[in-house]
C-alpha positions as MATLAB code, in Angstrom:
seq = 'MTAKSFRNFLLFFLCAAGVYALGHYIGRLAERRTLRGGNLERVIKLIETAYVDSVDIESLENGAIPVLLGRLDPHTTFLTKEENLSEAERLDGSFSGIGVQFNTLLDTPVVIRVIPGGPSERAGVKAGDRMLRADGKPLFGQTITEDKMILNRLRGAKRSVVKLDLLRDGKLITAKVVRDDVPVPTVETAFMASPDVLYIRLNGWGLHTQGEVLSAFAQNASKVKGMILDLRDNGGGYLDAATLLGSEFLPEKRLVLYAEGKAFPRREIITDHDGLLKDLPLVVLQNEFSASSSEIFTGAMQDHDRALVIGRRSFGKGLVQSPYMMPDSSVIRLTVARYYTPSGRCIQKPYNQENEENYLMDIQERYMHGELYNADSMRINDTVQYRTHGGRIVYGGGGIIPDIFIPRDTSGITSYYLRLAESGAMQKYAFMYADSNRKWLSKAKSVDELIGLLDTRGVVHSMAAYAQNQEGVQIRTMLFNRSYELIRTNLYALVADFFFDREGVYRVLMKSDKAMQEAINAINKGQTYPTQKHQKTDKKS';
ca = [
      17.432  -40.190   77.081;
      19.905  -41.695   79.587;
      23.672  -41.022   79.460;
      24.305  -44.606   78.286;
      21.800  -44.441   75.501;
      23.094  -41.009   74.443;
      26.669  -42.446   74.179;
      25.381  -45.344   72.084;
      23.515  -42.891   69.825;
      26.614  -40.705   69.492;
      28.775  -43.715   68.631;
      26.288  -44.862   65.990;
      26.099  -41.331   64.501;
      29.879  -41.026   64.265;
      30.230  -44.430   62.620;
      27.466  -43.581   60.139;
      29.059  -40.271   59.402;
      32.408  -41.932   58.770;
      30.835  -44.459   56.428;
      29.029  -41.614   54.613;
      32.227  -39.563   54.341;
      34.191  -42.505   52.980;
      31.360  -43.282   50.506;
      31.194  -39.616   49.486;
      34.972  -39.496   48.950;
      34.939  -42.670   46.825;
      31.944  -41.364   44.914;
      33.638  -38.028   44.207;
      36.804  -39.803   43.102;
      34.795  -42.000   40.721;
      32.917  -38.953   39.454;
      36.154  -37.086   38.735;
      37.591  -40.073   36.917;
      34.360  -40.448   34.903;
      34.219  -36.762   33.946;
      37.925  -36.732   33.031;
      37.168  -39.574   30.703;
      34.399  -37.476   29.122;
      31.860  -40.245   29.576;
      28.647  -38.274   29.627;
      26.612  -41.424   29.137;
      27.743  -42.721   32.538;
      26.773  -39.420   34.195;
      23.306  -39.619   32.681;
      23.011  -43.246   33.753;
      24.102  -42.341   37.296;
      21.501  -39.599   37.538;
      18.851  -41.949   36.146;
      19.561  -44.692   38.670;
      20.744  -42.884   41.819;
      19.321  -39.321   41.849;
      16.889  -38.576   44.677;
      13.950  -37.653   42.407;
      12.646  -38.879   39.078;
      14.141  -37.019   36.155;
      13.074  -36.620   32.504;
      16.302  -37.949   31.041;
      15.452  -36.928   27.471;
      14.758  -33.380   28.578;
      18.003  -33.392   30.606;
      20.019  -34.537   27.603;
      18.427  -32.040   25.282;
      19.210  -29.304   27.795;
      22.870  -30.393   28.104;
      23.577  -30.691   24.381;
      23.233  -26.965   23.596;
      25.592  -26.123   26.489;
      28.150  -28.575   25.117;
      27.853  -27.291   21.541;
      27.986  -23.715   22.772;
      31.636  -24.288   23.683;
      32.533  -24.746   19.986;
      31.350  -21.735   17.992;
      28.332  -19.439   17.800;
      26.669  -21.317   14.907;
      26.911  -24.985   15.930;
      23.416  -25.579   17.217;
      20.936  -28.159   18.441;
      17.369  -28.246   17.025;
      14.618  -30.261   18.690;
      12.408  -32.436   16.536;
       9.763  -29.674   16.406;
      12.286  -26.941   15.593;
      13.892  -29.118   12.892;
      10.502  -29.776   11.273;
       9.652  -26.079   11.236;
      12.985  -25.149    9.748;
      12.741  -27.860    7.115;
       9.276  -26.629    6.036;
      10.685  -23.083    5.606;
      13.735  -24.161    3.586;
      12.207  -27.034    1.637;
       9.458  -24.762    0.439;
       6.134  -26.344    1.543;
       4.044  -27.948    4.243;
       0.677  -29.629    4.339;
      -2.099  -27.329    5.482;
      -5.185  -25.307    4.421;
      -3.379  -22.426    2.671;
      -4.318  -19.288    4.582;
      -2.495  -16.556    6.497;
      -4.238  -15.299    9.622;
      -3.650  -13.076   12.606;
      -4.897  -13.140   16.168;
      -4.949   -9.447   16.983;
      -8.581  -10.001   17.873;
      -9.863  -12.774   20.141;
     -10.703  -14.833   17.047;
      -8.182  -15.756   14.256;
      -9.035  -13.756   11.145;
      -8.034  -14.809    7.629;
      -6.001  -12.020    6.126;
      -4.833  -13.807    2.990;
      -5.904  -16.914    1.076;
      -3.070  -18.576   -0.902;
      -4.099  -18.383   -4.638;
      -4.913  -21.801   -5.975;
      -4.577  -23.391   -2.535;
      -6.936  -25.639   -0.547;
      -8.899  -22.854    1.173;
      -9.497  -20.861   -2.037;
     -10.893  -24.059   -3.621;
     -13.151  -24.486   -0.591;
     -14.450  -20.886   -0.755;
     -12.648  -19.392    2.259;
     -12.198  -15.611    1.896;
     -10.051  -12.895    3.456;
     -11.891  -11.425    6.458;
     -13.441  -14.725    7.553;
     -13.371  -15.393   11.275;
     -12.253  -18.935   12.023;
     -14.368  -20.216   14.966;
     -13.758  -23.967   14.999;
     -11.781  -26.715   13.251;
     -13.430  -30.149   13.339;
     -15.554  -28.844   16.232;
     -12.554  -27.744   18.277;
     -12.608  -24.047   19.174;
      -9.968  -21.732   17.672;
     -10.720  -18.887   20.095;
     -11.101  -18.292   23.791;
      -8.913  -18.792   26.819;
      -8.009  -22.406   25.871;
      -6.125  -21.085   22.840;
      -2.956  -19.501   24.295;
      -0.767  -19.168   21.217;
      -0.830  -19.242   17.418;
       0.971  -22.582   17.514;
      -2.122  -24.247   18.953;
      -4.234  -22.911   16.117;
      -1.662  -24.115   13.523;
      -1.704  -27.594   15.042;
      -5.488  -27.745   14.503;
      -5.312  -26.425   10.955;
      -2.373  -28.459    9.654;
      -2.487  -32.164    9.018;
      -1.780  -35.012    6.626;
      -2.081  -34.292    2.941;
      -5.566  -35.044    1.526;
      -7.105  -35.132    4.997;
     -10.244  -33.007    5.432;
     -10.828  -30.359    8.092;
     -14.284  -28.856    8.682;
     -14.071  -25.114    9.359;
     -16.835  -23.104   11.040;
     -16.544  -19.558    9.849;
     -18.175  -16.220   10.590;
     -18.584  -14.006    7.510;
     -20.506  -10.737    7.539;
     -22.275  -11.831   10.669;
     -23.380  -15.186    9.218;
     -22.179  -18.660   10.214;
     -20.935  -20.792    7.305;
     -19.106  -24.105    6.964;
     -16.232  -24.964    4.617;
     -14.693  -28.396    4.170;
     -11.017  -27.968    3.261;
      -8.918  -30.768    1.802;
      -5.422  -30.228    3.115;
      -2.689  -30.048    0.487;
       0.861  -28.869   -0.012;
       1.161  -25.160    0.758;
       4.148  -23.355   -0.800;
       6.564  -21.433    1.404;
       8.417  -19.283   -1.197;
      11.687  -17.581   -0.448;
      10.868  -14.832   -2.932;
       8.832  -12.607   -0.659;
       7.810  -10.351   -3.495;
       8.835   -9.462   -7.083;
       7.643   -6.516   -9.145;
       8.791   -3.783  -11.532;
      10.145   -1.029   -9.286;
      10.371    1.213  -12.327;
       9.437    0.644  -15.981;
      12.561   -1.417  -16.625;
      13.976   -2.371  -13.178;
      12.858   -5.658  -11.590;
      12.872   -5.731   -7.752;
      13.097   -9.102   -5.972;
      13.181   -9.553   -2.222;
      14.421  -12.831   -0.768;
      13.509  -13.736    2.829;
      15.702  -16.892    2.876;
      17.599  -19.446    0.743;
      15.651  -22.687    0.068;
      15.442  -25.552   -2.328;
      13.463  -23.547   -4.873;
      15.139  -20.137   -4.619;
      16.920  -20.425   -7.998;
      13.718  -21.389   -9.787;
      11.652  -18.767   -8.046;
      14.061  -15.943   -9.082;
      14.248  -17.181  -12.663;
      10.469  -17.437  -12.812;
      10.082  -13.881  -11.511;
      12.472  -12.718  -14.205;
      10.719  -14.697  -16.966;
       7.391  -13.141  -16.145;
       8.874   -9.681  -16.796;
      11.734  -10.553  -19.170;
      10.663   -8.311  -22.046;
      10.777   -5.225  -19.857;
      13.735   -5.885  -17.549;
      16.916   -3.926  -18.180;
      18.252   -4.345  -14.656;
      17.570   -6.194  -11.404;
      17.609   -5.283   -7.699;
      18.061   -8.246   -5.448;
      17.110   -7.218   -1.851;
      18.927   -9.403    0.737;
      18.457   -7.055    3.684;
      17.542   -8.925    6.892;
      18.067  -12.247    5.010;
      19.817  -14.475    7.542;
      20.636  -17.309    5.142;
      19.578  -20.881    4.504;
      20.951  -23.594    2.179;
      24.489  -22.942    0.888;
      23.668  -24.661   -2.414;
      20.784  -22.297   -3.005;
      23.168  -19.323   -3.017;
      25.726  -20.983   -5.273;
      23.045  -22.142   -7.763;
      21.556  -18.676   -8.036;
      25.020  -17.138   -8.197;
      25.862  -19.339  -11.155;
      22.968  -17.802  -13.087;
      24.692  -14.377  -12.967;
      28.197  -15.612  -13.934;
      29.920  -16.930  -17.100;
      30.989  -20.582  -17.360;
      34.034  -21.876  -15.387;
      33.931  -19.192  -12.699;
      34.628  -20.011   -9.041;
      31.651  -19.203   -6.876;
      33.202  -20.217   -3.564;
      35.362  -22.830   -1.897;
      35.153  -24.415    1.556;
      37.459  -26.461    3.666;
      37.893  -27.786    7.225;
      39.828  -30.279    9.290;
      37.660  -33.228    8.138;
      36.215  -31.430    5.121;
      38.486  -31.625    2.048;
      38.573  -28.432   -0.004;
      35.453  -28.250   -2.109;
      35.254  -25.783   -4.971;
      32.034  -24.762   -6.664;
      32.600  -23.683  -10.257;
      29.961  -22.657  -12.736;
      29.359  -25.311  -15.400;
      27.474  -23.126  -17.862;
      26.914  -19.525  -18.871;
      24.352  -18.088  -16.511;
      21.016  -17.023  -17.997;
      21.402  -13.600  -16.345;
      25.183  -13.123  -16.743;
      24.791   -9.879  -18.681;
      21.938   -8.350  -16.690;
      22.920   -5.263  -14.664;
      22.546   -6.213  -10.998;
      22.383   -4.367   -7.668;
      22.391   -6.236   -4.319;
      20.968   -4.560   -1.253;
      22.308   -5.716    2.120;
      22.464   -4.624    5.747;
      23.955   -5.772    9.077;
      21.459   -8.666    9.271;
      22.340  -10.111    5.842;
      24.210  -13.314    6.694;
      25.492  -16.724    5.657;
      24.117  -17.737    2.221;
      23.325  -14.077    1.551;
      26.979  -13.251    2.051;
      28.083  -16.184   -0.121;
      26.037  -14.864   -2.997;
      27.070  -11.226   -2.515;
      30.721  -12.108   -2.050;
      30.797  -13.992   -5.325;
      29.077  -11.152   -7.128;
      31.425   -8.561   -5.696;
      34.626  -10.544   -6.249;
      33.726  -11.085   -9.959;
      32.702   -7.401  -10.329;
      29.281   -8.714  -11.213;
      27.038   -6.653   -8.980;
      26.982   -3.251   -7.290;
      26.577   -3.776   -3.542;
      24.575   -1.110   -1.703;
      23.797   -0.833    2.005;
      25.853   -1.507    5.146;
      28.414   -4.112    6.189;
      26.882   -7.565    6.343;
      26.726   -9.777    9.470;
      29.966  -11.729    8.957;
      29.145  -15.482    8.997;
      31.691  -17.568    7.103;
      31.122  -21.015    8.668;
      29.442  -24.027    7.042;
      27.103  -26.240    9.067;
      26.219  -29.801    8.264;
      23.153  -31.476    9.802;
      23.485  -34.710   11.796;
      20.184  -36.421   12.618;
      19.697  -37.874   16.092;
      17.521  -40.991   16.804;
      14.676  -38.872   18.087;
      14.648  -36.713   14.855;
      16.378  -33.805   16.567;
      19.343  -32.383   14.678;
      22.835  -31.166   15.481;
      24.068  -28.552   12.996;
      27.798  -28.909   13.336;
      30.273  -26.462   11.899;
      32.464  -28.534    9.524;
      34.187  -25.931    7.347;
      34.898  -22.319    6.604;
      33.906  -20.888    3.246;
      35.863  -18.468    1.179;
      34.779  -16.075   -1.580;
      36.483  -16.376   -5.030;
      39.159  -13.858   -4.074;
      40.069  -15.938   -0.989;
      38.232  -13.882    1.627;
      36.771  -15.581    4.735;
      34.128  -13.128    5.830;
      33.656  -14.726    9.287;
      33.897  -12.064   12.001;
      36.039  -12.808   15.066;
      34.509  -14.847   17.857;
      35.686  -15.877   21.346;
      34.873  -19.451   22.210;
      34.690  -18.521   25.886;
      32.297  -15.649   25.514;
      29.510  -15.991   22.998;
      27.751  -12.935   24.388;
      30.351  -10.580   22.871;
      29.758  -12.166   19.479;
      26.021  -11.732   19.783;
      26.436   -8.110   20.871;
      28.452   -7.247   17.753;
      25.508   -5.468   16.035;
      24.963   -3.342   19.125;
      28.711   -2.553   19.196;
      28.437   -1.350   15.591;
      25.528    0.833   16.635;
      27.448    2.297   19.612;
      30.528    2.759   17.490;
      28.543    4.748   14.855;
      29.160    2.322   12.003;
      25.480    2.103   11.120;
      25.416    5.840   10.422;
      28.898    6.681    9.137;
      31.022    4.660    6.671;
      34.193    6.094    8.178;
      33.421    4.305   11.461;
      33.464    0.869    9.762;
      35.932   -1.490   11.378;
      37.981   -3.793    9.188;
      39.069   -6.887   11.097;
      41.228   -8.406    8.356;
      43.669   -5.884    6.989;
      44.796   -8.236    4.249;
      43.862   -6.816    0.846;
      42.116   -9.048   -1.654;
      41.409   -8.158   -5.257;
      38.267   -8.617   -7.384;
      38.306   -9.950  -10.910;
      38.685   -6.393  -12.178;
      41.418   -5.398   -9.698;
      39.395   -3.598   -7.033;
      40.585   -3.943   -3.388;
      38.213   -5.729   -0.977;
      38.517   -6.980    2.584;
      37.327   -9.970    4.586;
      37.284  -10.956    8.240;
      33.960   -9.403    9.178;
      31.262   -9.344    6.534;
      30.893   -7.899    3.053;
      31.679   -4.195    2.840;
      29.279   -2.473    0.411;
      30.417   -0.530   -2.630;
      28.008    2.254   -1.755;
      27.232    2.949    1.937;
      23.658    3.834    2.971;
      23.313    4.832    6.666;
      20.354    3.784    8.747;
      17.565    6.281    8.330;
      16.768    7.952   11.665;
      14.595   10.720   10.312;
      11.261   10.711   12.073;
      12.377    8.451   14.935;
      11.293   10.140   18.174;
      10.516    8.889   21.673;
       6.830    9.098   20.684;
       7.329    6.895   17.617;
       9.266    4.340   19.630;
       6.450    4.139   22.225;
       3.949    3.831   19.388;
       5.889    1.006   17.751;
       6.427   -0.816   21.027;
       2.695   -0.710   21.875;
       1.685   -2.510   18.654;
      -0.992    0.099   18.122;
      -0.183    0.617   14.430;
      -0.538   -3.074   13.633;
      -3.818   -3.386   15.506;
      -5.282   -0.212   14.024;
      -4.144   -1.131   10.473;
      -5.877   -4.478   10.727;
      -9.093   -3.121   12.174;
      -9.264   -0.294    9.687;
      -8.596   -2.577    6.703;
     -11.062   -5.170    7.986;
     -13.895   -2.723    8.576;
     -13.307   -0.825    5.303;
     -12.527   -3.853    3.116;
     -15.156   -3.232    0.450;
     -14.356    0.478    0.123;
     -10.529   -0.009    0.057;
     -10.825   -2.934   -2.384;
     -11.857   -0.454   -5.074;
      -8.191    0.702   -5.258;
      -6.563   -0.839   -8.364;
      -3.028    0.126   -7.359;
      -0.977    0.997   -4.318;
      -0.943    4.626   -5.345;
      -4.765    4.629   -5.500;
      -4.865    3.026   -2.039;
      -2.588    5.720   -0.671;
      -4.858    8.357   -2.165;
      -7.909    6.853   -0.514;
      -6.158    6.710    2.910;
      -5.037   10.355    2.626;
      -8.648   11.482    2.229;
      -9.678    9.935    5.568;
      -6.994   11.277    7.933;
      -6.057    7.741    8.896;
      -2.784    8.732   10.632;
      -4.495   11.095   13.037;
      -7.210    8.511   13.689;
      -4.574    5.915   14.515;
      -2.859    8.309   16.885;
      -6.152    8.921   18.712;
      -6.727    5.129   18.918;
      -3.266    4.636   20.351;
      -3.929    7.234   23.013;
      -7.340    6.027   24.023;
      -6.805    2.263   23.772;
      -3.059    1.712   24.212;
      -2.151    4.626   26.525;
       0.345    6.276   24.081;
      -0.211    9.926   24.786;
      -0.032   12.234   21.753;
       2.780   14.718   21.986;
       2.037   17.171   19.207;
       5.570   18.316   18.409;
       6.970   14.793   18.315;
       3.958   13.482   16.373;
       4.471   16.102   13.690;
       8.199   15.258   13.511;
       7.381   11.547   13.100;
       4.350   12.017   10.838;
       5.842   10.883    7.543;
       7.485    7.847    9.102;
       4.224    6.844   10.837;
       2.267    7.438    7.626;
       4.635    5.241    5.604;
       4.602    2.331    8.015;
       0.864    2.545    8.640;
       0.008    2.631    4.950;
       2.379   -0.291    4.331;
       0.532   -2.327    6.930;
      -2.827   -1.532    5.351;
      -1.480   -2.228    1.843;
      -0.400   -5.689    2.966;
      -4.089   -6.705    3.254;
      -4.976   -5.713   -0.328;
      -1.749   -6.053   -2.369;
       0.152   -8.704   -0.370;
       3.842   -8.115    0.266;
       4.161   -6.120   -3.024;
       1.893   -3.520   -1.454;
       4.164   -3.270    1.576;
       7.372   -2.753   -0.385;
       5.768   -0.457   -2.985;
       4.827    1.853   -0.086;
       8.179    1.558    1.694;
      10.281    2.063   -1.418;
       8.922    5.580   -1.844;
      11.181    6.664    1.061;
      13.811    3.918    0.851;
      17.150    5.559    0.078;
      18.900    2.311   -0.840;
      16.152    1.450   -3.334;
      16.320    4.856   -4.958;
      20.141    4.684   -5.126;
      19.812    1.252   -6.822;
      17.287    2.338   -9.411;
      19.366    5.465  -10.232;
      22.534    3.348  -10.602;
      20.888    1.029  -13.022;
      19.342    3.826  -15.084;
      22.663    5.616  -15.279;
      24.618    2.521  -16.276;
      26.720    2.590  -13.115;
      26.234   -1.076  -12.190;
      28.109   -4.230  -13.142;
      28.874   -5.745  -15.563;
      30.401   -2.632  -17.116;
      31.757   -2.665  -20.634;
      35.274   -2.765  -19.141;
      34.611   -5.932  -17.233;
      32.739   -7.557  -20.097;
      35.886   -7.129  -22.178;
      37.995   -8.594  -19.396;
      35.603  -11.598  -19.245;
      36.036  -12.308  -22.962;
      39.832  -12.427  -22.590;
      39.854  -14.779  -19.635;
];
């Protein structure tokens, strides 16, 4: 390159750089003005028309929305179309499918439970069947990477037919299943925990929760002298579900809760009839993962001196979300109000809008602070005293504080047990043992009989050997012996699930469940609510 041509090139470069700098400055100025105006639509349009590469705009928008909502509060959320559909199925109580539960611990999905009266039972599908293909499409092998893919092939429009190729006792069979509505109950299990105490465990709050609980009571009404409602690990659901069920335990004209917000006029929910169960002794079990609708129900029962609350301090969610549907069927669940228990408590725990991580770490903080093991370590965020219907002092600002504290049970937890649990060896062994001994174990007519059969075969030691040989969890004799009872309980509960459904699980677990035993004793000794004192108070009010 000659000196003249170099000068010309340099002059061209400087001019181009100047034009670029001016354009960049103007662009930055326009960008700042646009962002100050909050016009996200223009930003998206700018990216769509001027960005160097092609961009999936819908994906970009969906990724930005959660970030925006995250600046508001920990419970305002964005659900994609698929997430919204899945949540709606859980809360609304049904979906269209074939009516089986299966697991994929083996290479092939295995039916572990057939829903009674459902499509698969009518088609002759049985527990233990291996599902090979649905309409000729494989349900096993490397092409199936997750359970969701199997579900997509099994579910479909109501009254549509799916042809299943099954393997049963080494023989190939075919079943044509007509898809139908499959119930998704929120009552996980209900049974008589003692001759006169009904135990009901709720795993959520849905459209049919009130009816499910009343139905469970009706089936045992002649025997029931008290009820245990287990809300442990129940993260919530529909607000109306909690207030409707709460009304069944209260007299007429009682405030269940009220809610209000900036654009949400105060709304009070008051019982309009005497509840069917208003005089039934009630115990509510809760823990640090009981939240939202569970706290609404428990707060109303505690404030009206209607139930004895046993367990640990609940999660502390006192915000009300309202769903707003987007054009693509995704949903924004926007916090629109705070709710308050009848005494005026807001049980929402403190949160920092700038640091959601601290909020999410609250349970770990409770653990580190010792609250899960010692009632004296419990922190009360709102020192204002509120009074129940009978005059007892209660607090808000961070969950429902139980009437009787039950610490987390750490007996039997050792480093060996934790490695065993993390490996998944117990789940795998329980399934394989139940599957290969199905005929023999099916002879058990009760959970106690099943436990007796398992005790005769040394199942716990066999599982430990399997975990060592197949999962690499080395047996440490001293730690194994220390954890033996805990391992036995959990392993037997997993096996019982295959033969007695969820009732089997909780019948096994309740034998060592201190909260359950405390609840049964309280009901039997007449130490629950309503007491005679509060019944007299109710009649005067």
